[in-house]
mmCIF file of C-alpha atoms in Angstrom:
data_model
loop_
_atom_site.group_PDB
_atom_site.id
_atom_site.type_symbol
_atom_site.label_atom_id
_atom_site.label_comp_id
_atom_site.label_asym_id
_atom_site.label_seq_id
_atom_site.Cartn_x
_atom_site.Cartn_y
_atom_site.Cartn_z
ATOM 1 C CA MET A 1 119.445 94.586 48.414
ATOM 2 C CA PRO A 2 116.792 92.755 46.305
ATOM 3 C CA TYR A 3 113.168 93.893 46.469
ATOM 4 C CA MET A 4 110.005 91.877 46.005
ATOM 5 C CA PHE A 5 107.177 93.723 44.253
ATOM 6 C CA LEU A 6 103.657 92.307 44.342
ATOM 7 C CA THR A 7 100.513 93.267 42.437
ATOM 8 C CA PRO A 8 97.256 91.453 41.644
ATOM 9 C CA ALA A 9 97.786 88.637 39.151
ATOM 10 C CA ARG A 10 95.779 90.596 36.584
ATOM 11 C CA THR A 11 94.306 94.100 36.567
ATOM 12 C CA MET A 12 91.754 95.609 34.220
ATOM 13 C CA LEU A 13 91.548 99.378 34.630
ATOM 14 C CA GLY A 14 89.374 101.989 32.942
ATOM 15 C CA GLU A 15 85.826 102.634 31.765
ATOM 16 C CA GLY A 16 84.268 99.371 30.613
ATOM 17 C CA ALA A 17 86.800 97.293 32.556
ATOM 18 C CA LEU A 18 84.164 94.820 33.772
ATOM 19 C CA GLU A 19 82.948 93.971 30.289
ATOM 20 C CA THR A 20 86.513 93.723 28.979
ATOM 21 C CA ALA A 21 87.469 91.390 31.825
ATOM 22 C CA GLU A 22 84.496 89.043 31.288
ATOM 23 C CA LYS A 23 86.609 86.127 30.063
ATOM 24 C CA ASP A 24 89.057 86.457 32.962
ATOM 25 C CA LEU A 25 86.217 86.784 35.458
ATOM 26 C CA LEU A 26 84.406 83.685 34.240
ATOM 27 C CA ALA A 27 87.667 81.721 34.245
ATOM 28 C CA LEU A 28 87.762 81.986 38.052
ATOM 29 C CA GLY A 29 84.814 79.604 38.447
ATOM 30 C CA ARG A 30 81.199 78.978 37.542
ATOM 31 C CA LYS A 31 79.650 79.312 41.022
ATOM 32 C CA PRO A 32 80.896 82.588 42.493
ATOM 33 C CA LEU A 33 79.976 84.003 45.854
ATOM 34 C CA ILE A 34 79.310 87.717 45.350
ATOM 35 C CA VAL A 35 80.296 89.623 48.498
ATOM 36 C CA THR A 36 78.802 93.107 48.606
ATOM 37 C CA GLY A 37 76.770 95.576 50.668
ATOM 38 C CA ASN A 38 73.061 96.350 50.514
ATOM 39 C CA VAL A 39 73.642 99.875 49.183
ATOM 40 C CA VAL A 40 75.947 98.654 46.418
ATOM 41 C CA ARG A 41 73.407 95.951 45.618
ATOM 42 C CA LYS A 42 71.037 98.673 44.437
ATOM 43 C CA GLY A 43 73.588 100.309 42.145
ATOM 44 C CA GLU A 44 74.777 100.190 38.558
ATOM 45 C CA ALA A 45 77.988 98.246 39.189
ATOM 46 C CA TYR A 46 76.154 95.368 40.857
ATOM 47 C CA ARG A 47 73.544 95.297 38.092
ATOM 48 C CA LYS A 48 76.212 95.065 35.405
ATOM 49 C CA LEU A 49 78.059 92.318 37.250
ATOM 50 C CA THR A 50 75.005 90.138 37.856
ATOM 51 C CA GLU A 51 73.744 90.610 34.305
ATOM 52 C CA LEU A 52 77.130 89.522 32.972
ATOM 53 C CA LEU A 53 77.125 86.429 35.196
ATOM 54 C CA ALA A 54 73.524 85.574 34.333
ATOM 55 C CA ARG A 55 74.244 85.793 30.586
ATOM 56 C CA SER A 56 77.117 83.373 31.019
ATOM 57 C CA GLY A 57 75.013 80.878 32.963
ATOM 58 C CA ALA A 58 77.040 81.247 36.160
ATOM 59 C CA ALA A 59 75.121 80.107 39.254
ATOM 60 C CA PHE A 60 76.050 82.860 41.700
ATOM 61 C CA THR A 61 75.224 83.240 45.377
ATOM 62 C CA VAL A 62 74.963 86.690 46.965
ATOM 63 C CA PHE A 63 76.133 87.587 50.473
ATOM 64 C CA SER A 64 75.390 91.209 51.363
ATOM 65 C CA ASP A 65 75.038 91.135 55.157
ATOM 66 C CA ILE A 66 77.852 93.640 55.729
ATOM 67 C CA PRO A 67 76.258 96.584 57.561
ATOM 68 C CA GLY A 68 79.594 98.199 58.475
ATOM 69 C CA GLU A 69 83.290 97.505 58.713
ATOM 70 C CA PRO A 70 83.626 93.698 58.764
ATOM 71 C CA ASP A 71 83.953 91.583 61.865
ATOM 72 C CA ASP A 72 84.495 87.889 62.415
ATOM 73 C CA LEU A 73 80.756 87.167 62.701
ATOM 74 C CA MET A 74 80.108 88.646 59.240
ATOM 75 C CA VAL A 75 82.995 86.585 57.887
ATOM 76 C CA ASP A 76 81.569 83.409 59.455
ATOM 77 C CA ALA A 77 78.187 84.126 57.861
ATOM 78 C CA GLY A 78 79.826 84.735 54.471
ATOM 79 C CA ALA A 79 81.727 81.451 54.730
ATOM 80 C CA GLU A 80 78.466 79.637 55.458
ATOM 81 C CA ALA A 81 76.877 81.247 52.387
ATOM 82 C CA TYR A 82 79.864 80.067 50.297
ATOM 83 C CA ARG A 83 79.490 76.488 51.493
ATOM 84 C CA ALA A 84 75.700 76.449 51.181
ATOM 85 C CA GLY A 85 75.918 77.685 47.613
ATOM 86 C CA GLY A 86 78.579 75.169 46.632
ATOM 87 C CA CYS A 87 80.678 78.109 45.455
ATOM 88 C CA ASP A 88 84.057 77.782 43.765
ATOM 89 C CA CYS A 89 85.287 81.394 43.678
ATOM 90 C CA ILE A 90 84.643 84.812 45.240
ATOM 91 C CA ILE A 91 83.803 88.188 43.713
ATOM 92 C CA GLY A 92 83.947 91.177 46.059
ATOM 93 C CA ILE A 93 82.241 94.340 44.824
ATOM 94 C CA GLY A 94 81.833 97.586 46.748
ATOM 95 C CA GLY A 95 83.889 99.702 49.103
ATOM 96 C CA GLY A 96 86.583 98.571 51.482
ATOM 97 C CA SER A 97 84.268 96.554 53.729
ATOM 98 C CA PRO A 98 82.978 94.126 51.070
ATOM 99 C CA LEU A 99 86.437 93.781 49.523
ATOM 100 C CA ASP A 100 88.081 93.108 52.883
ATOM 101 C CA SER A 101 85.260 90.708 53.757
ATOM 102 C CA ALA A 102 85.746 88.805 50.491
ATOM 103 C CA LYS A 103 89.401 88.191 51.323
ATOM 104 C CA ALA A 104 88.623 87.171 54.898
ATOM 105 C CA ILE A 105 85.899 84.773 53.767
ATOM 106 C CA GLY A 106 88.490 83.116 51.552
ATOM 107 C CA VAL A 107 90.705 82.622 54.598
ATOM 108 C CA ARG A 108 87.805 81.333 56.725
ATOM 109 C CA ILE A 109 86.755 78.619 54.297
ATOM 110 C CA THR A 110 90.328 77.487 53.650
ATOM 111 C CA LEU A 111 91.950 77.405 57.096
ATOM 112 C CA PRO A 112 90.712 75.781 60.313
ATOM 113 C CA GLY A 113 89.508 77.852 63.254
ATOM 114 C CA GLY A 114 88.006 81.321 63.420
ATOM 115 C CA VAL A 115 89.389 84.002 61.157
ATOM 116 C CA CYS A 116 90.783 85.953 64.131
ATOM 117 C CA THR A 117 93.122 83.080 65.015
ATOM 118 C CA HIS A 118 95.090 83.826 61.863
ATOM 119 C CA ALA A 119 95.680 87.505 62.609
ATOM 120 C CA GLY A 120 99.313 88.562 62.583
ATOM 121 C CA LYS A 121 100.454 85.319 60.940
ATOM 122 C CA GLU A 122 101.666 85.025 57.356
ATOM 123 C CA ILE A 123 98.892 83.295 55.437
ATOM 124 C CA THR A 124 100.372 81.044 52.760
ATOM 125 C CA ALA A 125 97.537 78.625 51.972
ATOM 126 C CA GLU A 126 96.021 78.808 48.499
ATOM 127 C CA LEU A 127 92.680 80.638 48.765
ATOM 128 C CA PRO A 128 89.682 80.435 46.404
ATOM 129 C CA PRO A 129 90.164 82.410 43.175
ATOM 130 C CA THR A 130 89.052 85.954 43.925
ATOM 131 C CA ALA A 131 88.142 89.037 41.911
ATOM 132 C CA LEU A 132 87.767 92.445 43.553
ATOM 133 C CA ILE A 133 85.780 95.333 42.047
ATOM 134 C CA PRO A 134 85.962 98.643 43.975
ATOM 135 C CA THR A 135 83.107 101.161 43.891
ATOM 136 C CA THR A 136 84.993 103.728 45.957
ATOM 137 C CA ALA A 137 88.436 105.251 45.426
ATOM 138 C CA GLY A 138 90.369 104.907 48.628
ATOM 139 C CA THR A 139 91.031 101.635 50.406
ATOM 140 C CA GLY A 140 93.047 100.094 47.576
ATOM 141 C CA SER A 141 92.001 96.692 48.921
ATOM 142 C CA GLU A 142 91.828 95.434 45.344
ATOM 143 C CA ALA A 143 95.617 95.772 45.198
ATOM 144 C CA THR A 144 96.766 94.716 48.674
ATOM 145 C CA LYS A 145 97.775 91.538 50.479
ATOM 146 C CA PHE A 146 95.986 92.678 53.651
ATOM 147 C CA THR A 147 92.527 92.649 55.138
ATOM 148 C CA VAL A 148 91.383 94.122 58.449
ATOM 149 C CA ILE A 149 88.716 92.380 60.525
ATOM 150 C CA THR A 150 87.266 93.369 63.895
ATOM 151 C CA ASP A 151 87.146 90.763 66.641
ATOM 152 C CA HIS A 152 83.586 91.295 67.895
ATOM 153 C CA ALA A 153 84.405 89.847 71.328
ATOM 154 C CA CYS A 154 87.080 92.383 72.255
ATOM 155 C CA GLY A 155 86.496 95.136 69.684
ATOM 156 C CA ALA A 156 90.084 95.067 68.401
ATOM 157 C CA LYS A 157 90.876 95.477 64.712
ATOM 158 C CA LEU A 158 93.060 92.609 63.517
ATOM 159 C CA LEU A 159 95.249 92.409 60.433
ATOM 160 C CA LEU A 160 95.287 89.377 58.154
ATOM 161 C CA LYS A 161 98.216 89.306 55.757
ATOM 162 C CA GLY A 162 99.769 87.138 53.099
ATOM 163 C CA ASP A 163 100.682 87.182 49.434
ATOM 164 C CA THR A 164 97.788 84.810 48.722
ATOM 165 C CA LEU A 165 95.320 87.533 49.783
ATOM 166 C CA LEU A 166 96.132 89.431 46.596
ATOM 167 C CA PRO A 167 93.223 88.905 44.193
ATOM 168 C CA ARG A 168 93.532 86.864 41.030
ATOM 169 C CA LEU A 169 91.757 89.701 39.239
ATOM 170 C CA ALA A 170 91.267 93.410 40.040
ATOM 171 C CA ILE A 171 88.650 95.289 38.011
ATOM 172 C CA VAL A 172 88.863 99.072 38.426
ATOM 173 C CA ASP A 173 86.227 101.101 36.554
ATOM 174 C CA TYR A 174 86.075 104.709 37.757
ATOM 175 C CA THR A 175 82.469 105.064 36.554
ATOM 176 C CA PHE A 176 81.457 102.793 39.447
ATOM 177 C CA THR A 177 82.559 105.564 41.853
ATOM 178 C CA LEU A 178 80.448 108.351 40.317
ATOM 179 C CA SER A 179 77.585 107.852 42.757
ATOM 180 C CA ALA A 180 79.748 108.040 45.903
ATOM 181 C CA PRO A 181 78.526 110.967 48.074
ATOM 182 C CA PRO A 182 80.915 113.783 49.091
ATOM 183 C CA SER A 183 81.503 112.513 52.636
ATOM 184 C CA LEU A 184 82.443 109.043 51.398
ATOM 185 C CA THR A 185 84.560 110.515 48.599
ATOM 186 C CA ALA A 186 86.484 112.566 51.162
ATOM 187 C CA ALA A 187 87.006 109.755 53.671
ATOM 188 C CA THR A 188 88.114 107.152 51.137
ATOM 189 C CA GLY A 189 90.261 109.648 49.253
ATOM 190 C CA MET A 190 92.064 110.607 52.438
ATOM 191 C CA ASP A 191 92.633 106.921 53.117
ATOM 192 C CA ALA A 192 94.393 106.634 49.760
ATOM 193 C CA LEU A 193 96.439 109.752 50.473
ATOM 194 C CA THR A 194 97.489 108.317 53.830
ATOM 195 C CA HIS A 195 98.522 105.057 52.163
ATOM 196 C CA ALA A 196 100.706 106.835 49.624
ATOM 197 C CA VAL A 197 102.420 109.225 52.039
ATOM 198 C CA GLU A 198 103.015 106.530 54.638
ATOM 199 C CA ALA A 199 104.408 104.112 52.043
ATOM 200 C CA TYR A 200 106.866 106.742 50.787
ATOM 201 C CA THR A 201 107.991 107.589 54.326
ATOM 202 C CA SER A 202 108.100 103.975 55.532
ATOM 203 C CA ARG A 203 111.281 102.127 56.462
ATOM 204 C CA LYS A 204 110.117 99.524 53.923
ATOM 205 C CA ALA A 205 109.871 101.977 50.989
ATOM 206 C CA THR A 206 111.699 100.806 47.863
ATOM 207 C CA PRO A 207 112.737 102.322 44.529
ATOM 208 C CA LEU A 208 109.784 100.436 43.035
ATOM 209 C CA THR A 209 107.116 101.777 45.400
ATOM 210 C CA ASP A 210 108.307 105.395 45.401
ATOM 211 C CA PRO A 211 107.100 106.248 41.855
ATOM 212 C CA TYR A 212 103.670 104.764 42.602
ATOM 213 C CA ALA A 213 103.435 106.815 45.790
ATOM 214 C CA VAL A 214 104.497 110.076 44.148
ATOM 215 C CA ASP A 215 102.056 109.670 41.271
ATOM 216 C CA ALA A 216 99.196 108.793 43.631
ATOM 217 C CA ILE A 217 99.883 111.818 45.836
ATOM 218 C CA LYS A 218 100.020 114.175 42.863
ATOM 219 C CA ARG A 219 96.697 112.887 41.566
ATOM 220 C CA ILE A 220 95.002 113.045 44.968
ATOM 221 C CA LEU A 221 96.167 116.561 45.845
ATOM 222 C CA GLU A 222 94.872 117.824 42.491
ATOM 223 C CA PHE A 223 91.730 115.801 41.969
ATOM 224 C CA LEU A 224 90.304 114.796 45.369
ATOM 225 C CA PRO A 225 88.980 118.324 46.098
ATOM 226 C CA VAL A 226 87.464 118.350 42.599
ATOM 227 C CA ALA A 227 85.729 114.989 43.082
ATOM 228 C CA TYR A 228 84.526 116.126 46.504
ATOM 229 C CA ARG A 229 82.924 119.276 45.076
ATOM 230 C CA ASN A 230 81.583 117.638 41.929
ATOM 231 C CA GLY A 231 81.124 113.875 42.021
ATOM 232 C CA ASN A 232 80.209 113.819 38.331
ATOM 233 C CA ASP A 233 83.610 115.109 37.233
ATOM 234 C CA ARG A 234 84.771 112.066 35.311
ATOM 235 C CA LYS A 235 88.377 113.192 34.961
ATOM 236 C CA ALA A 236 88.662 113.600 38.730
ATOM 237 C CA ARG A 237 86.972 110.273 39.410
ATOM 238 C CA GLU A 238 89.286 108.492 36.982
ATOM 239 C CA ALA A 239 92.366 110.071 38.556
ATOM 240 C CA MET A 240 91.211 109.050 42.039
ATOM 241 C CA ALA A 241 90.501 105.452 40.980
ATOM 242 C CA ILE A 242 94.029 105.178 39.583
ATOM 243 C CA ALA A 243 95.535 106.832 42.667
ATOM 244 C CA ALA A 244 93.709 104.522 45.063
ATOM 245 C CA TYR A 245 94.992 101.485 43.165
ATOM 246 C CA GLU A 246 98.543 102.887 43.084
ATOM 247 C CA ALA A 247 98.422 103.611 46.810
ATOM 248 C CA GLY A 248 97.174 100.081 47.457
ATOM 249 C CA VAL A 249 100.134 98.665 45.547
ATOM 250 C CA CYS A 250 102.363 100.901 47.671
ATOM 251 C CA ILE A 251 101.188 99.646 51.051
ATOM 252 C CA SER A 252 101.117 96.050 49.866
ATOM 253 C CA ASN A 253 104.866 96.360 49.268
ATOM 254 C CA ALA A 254 106.049 99.109 51.658
ATOM 255 C CA SER A 255 103.412 98.829 54.403
ATOM 256 C CA VAL A 256 102.044 101.684 56.545
ATOM 257 C CA THR A 257 103.379 103.567 59.549
ATOM 258 C CA LEU A 258 102.246 105.567 62.562
ATOM 259 C CA VAL A 259 98.934 106.903 61.227
ATOM 260 C CA HIS A 260 97.455 103.488 60.527
ATOM 261 C CA GLY A 261 98.797 102.055 63.756
ATOM 262 C CA MET A 262 96.985 104.727 65.769
ATOM 263 C CA SER A 263 93.925 104.855 63.538
ATOM 264 C CA ARG A 264 92.751 101.264 63.914
ATOM 265 C CA PRO A 265 92.033 101.453 67.694
ATOM 266 C CA ILE A 266 90.011 104.662 67.216
ATOM 267 C CA GLY A 267 87.916 102.973 64.566
ATOM 268 C CA ALA A 268 87.399 99.841 66.633
ATOM 269 C CA LYS A 269 86.476 101.555 69.890
ATOM 270 C CA PHE A 270 84.534 104.573 68.649
ATOM 271 C CA HIS A 271 83.196 103.318 65.301
ATOM 272 C CA VAL A 272 84.892 106.034 63.282
ATOM 273 C CA PRO A 273 85.217 104.940 59.623
ATOM 274 C CA HIS A 274 88.777 103.956 58.799
ATOM 275 C CA GLY A 275 89.477 106.643 56.190
ATOM 276 C CA LEU A 276 88.062 109.321 58.449
ATOM 277 C CA SER A 277 90.137 108.311 61.466
ATOM 278 C CA ASN A 278 93.233 108.311 59.235
ATOM 279 C CA ALA A 279 92.391 111.838 58.103
ATOM 280 C CA MET A 280 91.924 113.012 61.701
ATOM 281 C CA LEU A 281 95.407 111.732 62.589
ATOM 282 C CA LEU A 282 97.267 112.530 59.388
ATOM 283 C CA ALA A 283 98.734 115.972 60.071
ATOM 284 C CA SER A 284 99.712 115.432 63.705
ATOM 285 C CA CYS A 285 101.223 111.969 63.216
ATOM 286 C CA LEU A 286 103.199 112.925 60.125
ATOM 287 C CA THR A 287 104.441 116.133 61.739
ATOM 288 C CA PHE A 288 105.838 113.936 64.514
ATOM 289 C CA ALA A 289 107.342 111.507 61.987
ATOM 290 C CA ALA A 290 108.889 114.289 59.902
ATOM 291 C CA GLY A 291 110.784 115.479 62.954
ATOM 292 C CA GLY A 292 112.920 112.361 62.690
ATOM 293 C CA ALA A 293 113.264 112.262 58.911
ATOM 294 C CA PRO A 294 113.061 115.792 57.478
ATOM 295 C CA GLU A 295 115.190 114.851 54.457
ATOM 296 C CA ARG A 296 112.802 112.089 53.371
ATOM 297 C CA PHE A 297 109.722 114.276 53.807
ATOM 298 C CA ALA A 298 111.490 117.094 51.956
ATOM 299 C CA LYS A 299 112.282 114.735 49.077
ATOM 300 C CA LEU A 300 108.605 113.802 48.833
ATOM 301 C CA SER A 301 107.540 117.444 49.001
ATOM 302 C CA ARG A 302 109.843 118.278 46.091
ATOM 303 C CA ALA A 303 108.769 115.239 44.101
ATOM 304 C CA VAL A 304 105.090 116.251 44.230
ATOM 305 C CA GLY A 305 105.865 119.874 43.379
ATOM 306 C CA LEU A 306 105.337 121.565 46.731
ATOM 307 C CA ALA A 307 108.932 122.766 47.156
ATOM 308 C CA ASP A 308 112.017 123.264 45.014
ATOM 309 C CA ASN A 309 115.596 122.129 45.459
ATOM 310 C CA THR A 310 116.704 125.497 46.845
ATOM 311 C CA SER A 311 114.565 125.201 49.986
ATOM 312 C CA SER A 312 115.888 123.650 53.161
ATOM 313 C CA TYR A 313 114.798 120.191 54.307
ATOM 314 C CA THR A 314 112.703 121.739 57.064
ATOM 315 C CA HIS A 315 111.022 124.254 54.774
ATOM 316 C CA ALA A 316 110.232 121.621 52.139
ATOM 317 C CA ALA A 317 108.928 119.135 54.690
ATOM 318 C CA ASN A 318 106.741 121.814 56.268
ATOM 319 C CA ALA A 319 105.279 122.665 52.855
ATOM 320 C CA LEU A 320 104.092 119.075 52.538
ATOM 321 C CA LEU A 321 102.674 118.977 56.056
ATOM 322 C CA GLU A 322 100.810 122.246 55.516
ATOM 323 C CA LYS A 323 99.346 120.897 52.277
ATOM 324 C CA LEU A 324 98.084 117.829 54.097
ATOM 325 C CA SER A 325 96.453 120.049 56.726
ATOM 326 C CA GLU A 326 94.984 122.232 54.003
ATOM 327 C CA ILE A 327 93.340 119.367 52.134
ATOM 328 C CA THR A 328 91.887 118.082 55.402
ATOM 329 C CA ARG A 329 90.227 121.464 55.913
ATOM 330 C CA THR A 330 89.087 121.636 52.290
ATOM 331 C CA LEU A 331 87.317 118.290 52.644
ATOM 332 C CA ASP A 332 85.620 119.331 55.908
ATOM 333 C CA ILE A 333 87.131 116.441 57.857
ATOM 334 C CA PRO A 334 85.593 116.655 61.360
ATOM 335 C CA THR A 335 87.492 116.590 64.613
ATOM 336 C CA LEU A 336 86.865 113.804 67.101
ATOM 337 C CA ALA A 337 84.636 116.164 69.071
ATOM 338 C CA ALA A 338 82.643 117.230 66.019
ATOM 339 C CA TYR A 339 82.205 113.578 65.018
ATOM 340 C CA GLY A 340 80.696 112.895 68.426
ATOM 341 C CA VAL A 341 83.429 110.901 70.154
ATOM 342 C CA PRO A 342 82.964 111.581 73.884
ATOM 343 C CA GLN A 343 86.012 113.233 75.407
ATOM 344 C CA ALA A 344 86.011 111.378 78.726
ATOM 345 C CA ALA A 345 85.684 107.961 77.090
ATOM 346 C CA PHE A 346 88.373 108.808 74.554
ATOM 347 C CA ARG A 347 90.855 109.939 77.193
ATOM 348 C CA GLU A 348 90.126 106.861 79.287
ATOM 349 C CA ALA A 349 90.850 104.618 76.287
ATOM 350 C CA ILE A 350 94.166 106.276 75.369
ATOM 351 C CA PRO A 351 96.519 103.938 77.283
ATOM 352 C CA GLN A 352 94.923 100.837 75.762
ATOM 353 C CA MET A 353 94.804 102.381 72.263
ATOM 354 C CA ALA A 354 98.486 103.298 72.474
ATOM 355 C CA ALA A 355 99.371 99.754 73.530
ATOM 356 C CA GLU A 356 97.307 98.251 70.693
ATOM 357 C CA ALA A 357 98.816 100.648 68.165
ATOM 358 C CA LEU A 358 102.342 99.681 69.185
ATOM 359 C CA GLN A 359 101.461 95.983 69.152
ATOM 360 C CA SER A 360 100.179 96.257 65.562
ATOM 361 C CA GLY A 361 103.736 96.792 64.351
ATOM 362 C CA SER A 362 102.833 99.628 61.958
ATOM 363 C CA PRO A 363 104.415 102.427 64.040
ATOM 364 C CA GLY A 364 107.702 100.524 63.869
ATOM 365 C CA ASN A 365 107.876 101.295 60.131
ATOM 366 C CA THR A 366 108.054 105.027 60.853
ATOM 367 C CA LEU A 367 111.363 106.752 60.066
ATOM 368 C CA ARG A 368 111.583 107.827 63.678
ATOM 369 C CA GLU A 369 111.538 105.815 66.855
ATOM 370 C CA VAL A 370 107.986 105.775 68.226
ATOM 371 C CA THR A 371 107.296 104.834 71.833
ATOM 372 C CA GLU A 372 104.034 104.096 73.580
ATOM 373 C CA HIS A 373 104.508 107.357 75.475
ATOM 374 C CA ASP A 374 104.770 109.248 72.167
ATOM 375 C CA MET A 375 101.459 107.800 71.010
ATOM 376 C CA VAL A 376 99.761 108.650 74.290
ATOM 377 C CA ALA A 377 100.824 112.270 73.782
ATOM 378 C CA LEU A 378 99.628 112.262 70.171
ATOM 379 C CA TYR A 379 96.231 110.830 71.126
ATOM 380 C CA GLN A 380 95.896 113.460 73.858
ATOM 381 C CA SER A 381 96.671 116.221 71.374
ATOM 382 C CA LEU A 382 93.749 115.188 69.159
ATOM 383 C CA TYR A 383 91.081 116.287 71.611
#
């Protein structure tokens, strides 16, 4: 069976990547829309980018009205800024929200109708040339053909997808992540870990995505706790930046499974950041999934060095699941209750969340049949 394998058209990775990629960046256009957040706008990465553009004479427009995870209203506002500035390309810089917004703005200015009308459809139209520059290590948005946008009217998180959403240029400089605080480091790092494990245990996993997933998981298990404890550890930050990119490549080609399917409704309804809601679900959802595919989970456990070939499938799979639980505790990931999600409201929302999770299609990639009833039980077990 042939496999398609997609990555950004060009990637520059490592310290000084932005400066090295200057020629490629300027080749995208001379009037870029910079999509970012107000916190990032005060930081070193943004300063370097705007100084580079100013030196080149590029007439850039800045859109930074992204106070949280993006919704269709933010995307509409970004599209208006693009048109008003007469822009010809897009540069997203920041965490997952600005990068996802940059992709969605490209869709909004290219296709008719609101951005939410294109959710779930394969987007094939040619979008404005786009460069993505992450300042966190987690979402992997700089390497994926997806973007997630909230429909403000109904509160649902919607997936936009298509090969054309892959950026023309990805610039990954780990030094841009040095200022990320511990809580953000933990949440985004767990997002990357979820991407890699889900991609490896997805029905869509391929011989090309497996090595990326294994390497990402190894790096994250070793270096995420280090980066969490000491954000200035450059070796750990570099390893996490690479892992997040690798994990993004994984899900762009092998997709995600049960965790992401169940995570999105929690984030939409209770405003839990995406990486954090993934982390809250990770152990319980993957324990359920492993029950239907112990051999695959055992293979992953052995590949990342948590079990040897003499152990049984069950023992090896359990070693992986315990490690995932352990890293969640190490990073002080809160429970739903500790985060402040009200129990009564959460329980009341479970039937609708389970239906939305199933409708997303992600649970169908799990190597075990997942029913709506199964997800109701898993949601109930969280509280």
